[in-house]
């Protein structure tokens, strides 16, 4: 695809949607998602609809629809569109589902989840990112996504159980507290691995009787899921 490079001196474009951005999304869905095997109609539709460029900082907005992850500050990245679509497809969402995401980052994945589920809760450990994601979600019409600044290792006990949980940062092993917060019959999708070289996408299913089973999808590279630092003692 021809991608004109805007001059670096161009002023930041306002975070609005346009016919040009919609064309970029249609092309992204065709050339990145469908070509790589994403099939679920609702997932493709959500990826066509959510204005990905409105969830990235001004400086990288021209690259928002590229086939890659992009830095969004504070050590976080917005995942590659294909990975967002794959994880969303694997989550197998139904319109009545209550979903928890760990690692709000830009808020983009949360917006995709909000297109497909009834209620979305998302936890972010970097306060600045949580604030920015709340703002960008509201501006794009997803104010109903609940963003909490806090440690995802604890989950969101007051709202548990969740029909689905998606972790978008990689823990060395999937936290037990999060598996506990999956409803019977529910599913959790997460990258897992102690180092970026060894991460794999894992699917955890909880049967109606509470039995937990795991399967492995593809190798992935996510930023590590970090524990919240202990408070400094006075
Ligand atoms: N889903 C995001 C991508 C997030 S990148 C998006 O759509 O843009 C991973 C994010 O996880 C980073 O923002 C990072 O700060 C956050 N994170 C890392 N450890 C965490 C933890 N223990 N709890 C909550 N968020 C965490």
PDB file of C-alpha atoms in Angstrom, residues 96-97 163-164 183-186 205-211:
ATOM      1  CA  UNK A  96     -24.282  -9.623  27.025  1.00  0.00           C
ATOM      2  CA  UNK A  97     -20.754 -10.182  28.378  1.00  0.00           C
ATOM      3  CA  UNK A 163     -17.456 -13.525  31.527  1.00  0.00           C
ATOM      4  CA  UNK A 164     -14.187 -12.677  29.831  1.00  0.00           C
ATOM      5  CA  UNK A 183     -17.036 -16.722  35.729  1.00  0.00           C
ATOM      6  CA  UNK A 184     -17.834 -20.424  35.290  1.00  0.00           C
ATOM      7  CA  UNK A 185     -18.125 -21.016  31.537  1.00  0.00           C
ATOM      8  CA  UNK A 186     -15.819 -18.028  30.979  1.00  0.00           C
ATOM      9  CA  UNK A 205     -11.121 -21.743  29.821  1.00  0.00           C
ATOM     10  CA  UNK A 206     -13.149 -22.235  32.972  1.00  0.00           C
ATOM     11  CA  UNK A 207     -15.791 -24.937  32.586  1.00  0.00           C
ATOM     12  CA  UNK A 208     -19.253 -24.621  34.150  1.00  0.00           C
ATOM     13  CA  UNK A 209     -18.050 -26.914  36.962  1.00  0.00           C
ATOM     14  CA  UNK A 210     -15.079 -24.608  37.596  1.00  0.00           C
ATOM     15  CA  UNK A 211     -12.449 -26.855  35.974  1.00  0.00           C
TER      16      UNK A 211
END
